[in-house]
Every structure is written in structure tokens, then in C-alpha cells.
CSV table of C-alpha atoms and ligand atoms in Angstrom, one decimal:
chain,number,residue,atom,x,y,z
A,6,UNK,CA,86.7,75.5,86.3
A,7,UNK,CA,88.7,78.5,87.5
A,8,UNK,CA,90.3,78.1,91.0
A,9,UNK,CA,89.6,81.8,91.7
A,10,UNK,CA,86.4,81.4,93.7
A,11,UNK,CA,88.0,78.8,96.0
A,12,UNK,CA,91.1,81.0,96.5
A,13,UNK,CA,88.8,83.9,97.4
A,14,UNK,CA,86.9,81.7,99.9
A,15,UNK,CA,90.1,80.6,101.6
A,16,UNK,CA,91.3,84.2,101.8
A,17,UNK,CA,88.0,85.3,103.3
A,18,UNK,CA,88.2,82.6,106.0
A,19,UNK,CA,91.8,83.5,106.9
A,20,UNK,CA,90.7,87.2,107.3
A,21,UNK,CA,87.6,86.1,109.3
A,22,UNK,CA,89.8,84.0,111.6
A,23,UNK,CA,92.2,86.9,112.0
A,24,UNK,CA,89.4,89.3,113.0
A,25,UNK,CA,88.2,86.8,115.7
A,26,UNK,CA,91.7,86.7,117.3
A,27,UNK,CA,92.1,90.5,116.9
A,28,UNK,CA,88.8,91.1,118.7
A,29,UNK,CA,89.9,88.8,121.6
A,30,UNK,CA,93.2,90.7,121.8
A,31,UNK,CA,91.4,94.1,121.7
A,32,UNK,CA,89.2,93.0,124.6
A,33,UNK,CA,92.3,91.8,126.6
A,34,UNK,CA,94.2,95.1,126.0
A,35,UNK,CA,91.2,97.1,127.0
A,36,UNK,CA,90.7,95.0,130.2
A,37,UNK,CA,94.4,95.4,131.0
A,38,UNK,CA,94.4,99.2,130.3
A,39,UNK,CA,97.1,98.9,127.6
A,40,UNK,CA,96.8,101.3,124.7
A,41,UNK,CA,98.1,99.5,121.6
A,42,UNK,CA,99.6,101.4,118.7
A,43,UNK,CA,100.7,99.7,115.4
A,44,UNK,CA,103.0,101.2,112.8
A,45,UNK,CA,102.8,100.4,109.1
A,46,UNK,CA,104.8,101.8,106.2
A,47,UNK,CA,106.9,100.8,103.2
A,48,UNK,CA,110.3,99.2,103.9
A,49,UNK,CA,112.7,101.7,105.3
A,50,UNK,CA,110.3,104.6,105.9
A,51,UNK,CA,111.7,105.0,109.4
A,52,UNK,CA,109.4,102.9,111.6
A,53,UNK,CA,112.2,101.5,113.8
A,54,UNK,CA,114.0,104.9,114.1
A,55,UNK,CA,110.7,106.6,115.0
A,56,UNK,CA,109.7,103.9,117.4
A,57,UNK,CA,113.1,103.8,119.2
A,58,UNK,CA,112.8,107.6,119.7
A,59,UNK,CA,109.2,107.2,120.9
A,60,UNK,CA,110.1,104.4,123.4
A,61,UNK,CA,113.1,106.4,124.7
A,62,UNK,CA,111.0,109.6,125.2
A,63,UNK,CA,108.0,107.8,126.8
A,64,UNK,CA,109.9,105.5,129.1
A,65,UNK,CA,110.5,107.9,132.0
A,66,UNK,CA,106.8,108.5,132.4
A,67,UNK,CA,105.0,105.5,130.9
A,68,UNK,CA,105.3,101.7,130.9
A,69,UNK,CA,106.1,100.8,127.3
A,70,UNK,CA,107.0,97.7,125.3
A,71,UNK,CA,107.3,96.8,121.6
A,72,UNK,CA,106.8,93.9,119.2
A,73,UNK,CA,108.5,94.2,115.9
A,74,UNK,CA,107.8,92.1,112.8
A,75,UNK,CA,110.2,91.3,109.9
A,76,UNK,CA,110.6,88.5,107.5
A,77,UNK,CA,114.1,87.8,108.9
A,78,UNK,CA,116.7,89.0,111.4
A,79,UNK,CA,116.5,90.4,114.9
A,80,UNK,CA,118.0,93.7,113.8
A,81,UNK,CA,115.1,95.9,114.6
A,82,UNK,CA,114.5,94.4,118.0
A,83,UNK,CA,118.2,95.0,118.8
A,84,UNK,CA,117.8,98.6,117.8
A,85,UNK,CA,114.6,99.1,119.7
A,86,UNK,CA,116.1,97.5,122.8
A,87,UNK,CA,118.6,100.4,123.0
A,88,UNK,CA,115.6,102.3,124.5
A,89,UNK,CA,115.7,99.8,127.4
A,90,UNK,CA,112.1,99.0,126.9
A,91,UNK,CA,111.0,95.3,126.7
A,92,UNK,CA,111.2,94.4,123.0
A,93,UNK,CA,110.4,91.2,121.1
A,94,UNK,CA,111.0,90.3,117.5
A,95,UNK,CA,108.5,88.3,115.5
A,96,UNK,CA,110.0,86.8,112.3
A,97,UNK,CA,107.4,85.9,109.7
A,98,UNK,CA,109.6,83.9,107.3
A,99,UNK,CA,107.9,84.6,103.9
A,100,UNK,CA,104.8,86.4,105.1
A,101,UNK,CA,104.6,90.1,104.2
A,102,UNK,CA,102.5,91.2,107.2
A,103,UNK,CA,101.8,90.4,110.9
A,104,UNK,CA,98.6,88.6,111.9
A,105,UNK,CA,96.7,88.8,115.1
A,106,UNK,CA,97.7,85.2,116.0
A,107,UNK,CA,101.4,86.1,115.8
A,108,UNK,CA,100.8,88.9,118.3
A,109,UNK,CA,98.8,86.5,120.5
A,110,UNK,CA,101.6,83.9,120.4
A,111,UNK,CA,104.3,86.5,121.1
A,112,UNK,CA,102.5,87.8,124.1
A,113,UNK,CA,101.8,84.3,125.5
A,114,UNK,CA,105.3,83.7,126.9
A,115,UNK,CA,106.4,87.3,127.4
A,116,UNK,CA,106.4,88.8,130.9
A,117,UNK,CA,106.4,92.5,130.5
A,118,UNK,CA,104.3,93.4,133.5
A,119,UNK,CA,101.4,95.9,133.2
A,120,UNK,CA,101.8,98.3,130.2
A,121,UNK,CA,100.5,101.7,129.3
A,122,UNK,CA,101.5,101.4,125.7
A,123,UNK,CA,102.3,98.4,123.5
A,124,UNK,CA,103.7,99.3,120.1
A,125,UNK,CA,103.7,96.9,117.2
A,126,UNK,CA,105.9,97.6,114.2
A,127,UNK,CA,104.6,95.7,111.2
A,128,UNK,CA,106.6,94.3,108.4
A,129,UNK,CA,107.6,97.0,105.9
A,130,UNK,CA,105.0,96.8,103.2
A,131,UNK,CA,102.4,99.3,102.0
A,132,UNK,CA,99.9,96.7,100.8
A,133,UNK,CA,99.5,93.4,102.8
A,134,UNK,CA,99.3,94.8,106.4
A,135,UNK,CA,96.2,96.9,105.6
A,136,UNK,CA,93.9,93.9,105.7
A,137,UNK,CA,95.0,92.5,109.1
A,138,UNK,CA,93.5,93.8,112.3
A,139,UNK,CA,96.0,93.3,115.1
A,140,UNK,CA,93.7,94.4,117.9
A,141,UNK,CA,95.4,97.8,118.1
A,142,UNK,CA,93.6,101.0,119.2
A,143,UNK,CA,95.6,103.2,116.9
A,144,UNK,CA,97.2,102.5,113.6
A,145,UNK,CA,99.9,104.9,112.4
A,146,UNK,CA,100.9,104.9,108.7
A,147,UNK,CA,104.4,106.4,108.1
A,148,UNK,CA,105.5,108.0,104.9
A,149,UNK,CA,109.0,109.3,104.5
A,150,UNK,CA,109.8,112.4,102.5
A,151,UNK,CA,112.1,110.4,100.2
A,152,UNK,CA,109.2,108.3,98.9
A,153,UNK,CA,107.4,111.1,97.1
A,154,UNK,CA,104.1,112.9,97.9
A,155,UNK,CA,102.0,110.7,95.7
A,156,UNK,CA,102.1,107.6,97.8
A,157,UNK,CA,98.7,108.1,99.6
A,158,UNK,CA,97.1,108.3,96.1
A,159,UNK,CA,98.8,105.1,94.9
A,160,UNK,CA,98.3,103.1,98.1
A,161,UNK,CA,94.9,104.3,99.4
A,162,UNK,CA,94.0,101.1,101.2
A,163,UNK,CA,96.8,101.4,103.8
A,164,UNK,CA,95.9,105.1,104.4
A,165,UNK,CA,92.3,104.2,104.7
A,166,UNK,CA,93.0,101.4,107.3
A,167,UNK,CA,95.2,103.8,109.4
A,168,UNK,CA,94.1,106.4,111.9
A,169,UNK,CA,97.0,108.9,111.8
A,170,UNK,CA,99.6,109.7,109.1
A,171,UNK,CA,103.2,110.4,110.2
A,172,UNK,CA,105.5,112.1,107.7
A,173,UNK,CA,109.0,111.0,108.6
A,174,UNK,CA,112.6,112.1,107.9
A,175,UNK,CA,111.6,115.8,107.6
A,176,UNK,CA,115.3,116.7,108.1
A,177,UNK,CA,115.7,115.5,104.5
A,178,UNK,CA,112.7,117.4,103.1
A,179,UNK,CA,114.6,120.3,101.5
A,180,UNK,CA,117.2,117.9,99.9
A,181,UNK,CA,114.4,116.0,98.1
A,182,UNK,CA,112.2,119.1,97.5
A,183,UNK,CA,109.4,117.5,99.4
A,184,UNK,CA,106.2,119.5,99.3
A,185,UNK,CA,104.3,119.1,102.6
A,186,UNK,CA,101.2,120.9,101.3
A,187,UNK,CA,101.0,118.4,98.4
A,188,UNK,CA,101.2,115.4,100.7
A,189,UNK,CA,98.7,116.9,103.0
A,190,UNK,CA,96.2,117.4,100.1
A,191,UNK,CA,96.9,113.8,98.9
A,192,UNK,CA,96.3,112.3,102.4
A,193,UNK,CA,93.1,114.4,102.8
A,194,UNK,CA,91.9,113.3,99.3
A,195,UNK,CA,92.2,109.7,100.3
A,196,UNK,CA,91.2,110.0,103.9
A,197,UNK,CA,89.4,113.3,104.7
A,198,UNK,CA,90.0,114.6,108.2
A,199,UNK,CA,93.0,112.3,108.8
A,200,UNK,CA,95.4,113.6,111.5
A,201,UNK,CA,98.9,114.2,110.3
A,202,UNK,CA,102.2,114.8,112.0
A,203,UNK,CA,105.7,115.6,110.6
A,204,UNK,CA,108.7,114.3,112.4
A,205,UNK,CA,112.4,113.6,112.3
A,206,UNK,CA,113.6,110.7,114.4
A,207,UNK,CA,117.1,112.0,113.7
A,208,UNK,CA,116.7,115.6,115.0
A,209,UNK,CA,113.7,115.0,117.2
A,210,UNK,CA,111.7,117.7,115.3
A,211,UNK,CA,107.9,117.3,115.7
A,212,UNK,CA,108.2,114.5,118.3
A,213,UNK,CA,106.8,116.7,121.2
A,214,UNK,CA,103.6,117.4,119.3
A,215,UNK,CA,103.1,113.8,118.4
A,216,UNK,CA,103.8,112.5,121.9
A,217,UNK,CA,101.4,115.0,123.3
A,218,UNK,CA,98.8,113.6,121.0
A,219,UNK,CA,99.7,110.0,121.9
A,220,UNK,CA,99.6,110.5,125.7
A,221,UNK,CA,96.3,112.4,125.2
A,222,UNK,CA,94.9,109.2,123.6
A,223,UNK,CA,95.9,107.2,126.7
A,224,UNK,CA,94.2,109.8,129.0
A,225,UNK,CA,91.1,109.7,126.9
A,226,UNK,CA,90.9,105.9,127.0
A,227,UNK,CA,91.6,105.9,130.8
A,228,UNK,CA,88.7,108.3,131.4
A,229,UNK,CA,86.5,106.0,129.3
A,230,UNK,CA,87.6,102.7,131.0
A,231,UNK,CA,88.4,103.9,134.5
A,232,UNK,CA,91.1,105.7,136.6
A,233,UNK,CA,94.7,105.7,135.5
A,234,UNK,CA,97.0,103.5,137.5
B,2,GTP,N1,117.8,111.5,107.9
B,2,GTP,C1,117.0,110.6,108.5
B,2,GTP,N2,117.1,109.3,108.4
B,2,GTP,C2,116.3,108.5,109.0
B,2,GTP,C3,115.2,109.0,109.9
B,2,GTP,N3,114.5,107.9,110.3
B,2,GTP,C4,115.1,106.8,109.8
B,2,GTP,N4,116.2,107.2,109.0
B,2,GTP,C5,117.0,106.2,108.2
B,2,GTP,O1,116.3,105.5,107.3
B,2,GTP,C6,116.7,104.2,107.2
B,2,GTP,C7,115.6,103.2,107.4
B,2,GTP,O2,115.1,103.5,108.8
B,2,GTP,P1,114.4,102.3,109.6
B,2,GTP,O3,114.0,102.9,110.9
B,2,GTP,O4,115.2,101.1,109.6
B,2,GTP,O5,113.1,102.1,108.7
B,2,GTP,P2,112.0,100.9,108.9
B,2,GTP,O6,110.7,101.5,108.4
B,2,GTP,O7,111.9,100.4,110.3
B,2,GTP,O8,112.5,99.8,107.9
B,2,GTP,P3,111.9,98.3,107.8
B,2,GTP,O9,111.7,97.8,109.2
B,2,GTP,O10,113.1,97.5,107.1
B,2,GTP,O11,110.7,98.4,107.0
B,2,GTP,C8,117.9,104.0,108.2
B,2,GTP,O12,119.1,104.2,107.5
B,2,GTP,C9,117.6,105.2,109.2
B,2,GTP,O13,118.8,105.6,109.8
B,2,GTP,C10,115.1,110.4,110.0
B,2,GTP,O14,114.3,110.9,110.7
B,2,GTP,N5,116.0,111.2,109.4
B,3,MG,MG1,112.0,98.5,111.0
């Protein structure tokens, strides 16, 4: 007898368990008035650079913190900590994605005080993270200009599981002959109506428009759940 059905069963149970923890986290974040944003992308697409810039620009006006997942090293946490926001690294060992229970554990012994935004940088991978809800309110999928315009078509699941697409490293667009209209069409083909921003963490281009959108999300949620602190 093939072991496939049992494997599928185990996988279904893991995902179900993850969804239960994620739901609990989402309720907690909502009660605490924390807007949680996760970032997914292929390795090296620029999540940490973009997040460091985001934390630095938001910190004067918002209470922000970040969790960051990698298989190994504290490198990204050290980079993000340059923003002076509270940052915590989660190392997953051999796992190619974060799970809700890892976020729950990381939060358990972490005293950040009340937060407006909690950012979660997932492990760099365009496949595995798509199946795991982390209790976030907004999932950003990043795609750098050096990866090629066809990635939304090749990895539709991750684009379908995300809310907003961020094209990164646009300072390099001309050098790699990146065609923004083609990537826009590909994103829309996979996920019609998906919001898209183009940014460079290096030059800061496009960051204002994206941050305006992000803080707008916080205001919208605050109106829905009560007055802003
Ligand atoms: N030119 C340019 N380089 C960038 C930009 N953003 C990131 N990089 C570079 O791209 C490389 C990868 O960036 P990271 O921020 O480490 O990417 P990441 O997605 O966090 O990588 P992993 O966490 O390993 O998946 C680094 O050498 C960055 O300096 C950008 O806007 N412009
Ligand atoms: Mg990183």
C-alpha cells in the first residue's frame, strides 16, 4: 500500500493545527490593537533591507517591532536592530517556513510593550510559507527586479496567499532591463486587483507611497476596532 494517503493526512493535520494557533494569534493582535504585517519572498529579494527601511521610517511616529525567520544565523536580526526597534530572530533549523506556533513562542518571553505594527519576515522561500497562516493582517510578497518578470506566473500560490505585491530593488531596473508593465500584467493575471508598489530600499524611492498605504491600513483597522491610542 502506498504511504501517500497517510502523508497527506499528517500534512492536513499540521496545517489544521497551525490554523488554530494562527486564529488565536489574530484574535490576540486584534484585542491588543497591533497590526501585523508578514513579508514573504525568494531568498535575497530584499525583505530585510526593505524592513529595516520601513522600521526606521515608521519608528518616529509608530510603535514597531519585528520578528525575523531564517534557517540559521542572527544576521537579519542584527541588521534590523540598526533601526533601534525591538527585534527578535527565530531560527528554524531545517524548516523552510515560519509556523504560527513559532511566532507564539517568540512572543511569549518578549517584552515589547504595546505595538502599532509587528512585522514578521518569513524564511526566504517562494513555496513553503504560502500554506502557513501566521495570524497576520496583511501579507506582502516581495519580488526583486533581478528575479525576472515571470515569477508570479511560476509561483502563483504565494502571490495568491498574499495581499500586496512589492517590487524591490527598482534602482537596478534599468541594468537588468526589467519591464514593470510585464510584471504588473503577470501579477494581475494571477491575482486580479492585487495592489502593487515599486520600491528601492537603497535609494528610498517609492517608500513614501507604500508607508502611506500601510499607515492607512492601521487607521482603517483602528476605526473598525476603536479609537487609536
Ligand atoms: N541595489 C539594491 N540592492 C538591494 C536592495 N534591497 C536589498 N538589496 C541587496 O540585496 C541583497 C539581499 O537583500 P536582503 O535584504 O538580505 O534580502 P532578504 O530577502 O532579506 O534575504 P533572505 O532573508 O536571505 O531571504 C543584499 O545584498 C542587499 O544589500 C535595493 O533596494 N537595491
Ligand atoms: Mg532577510
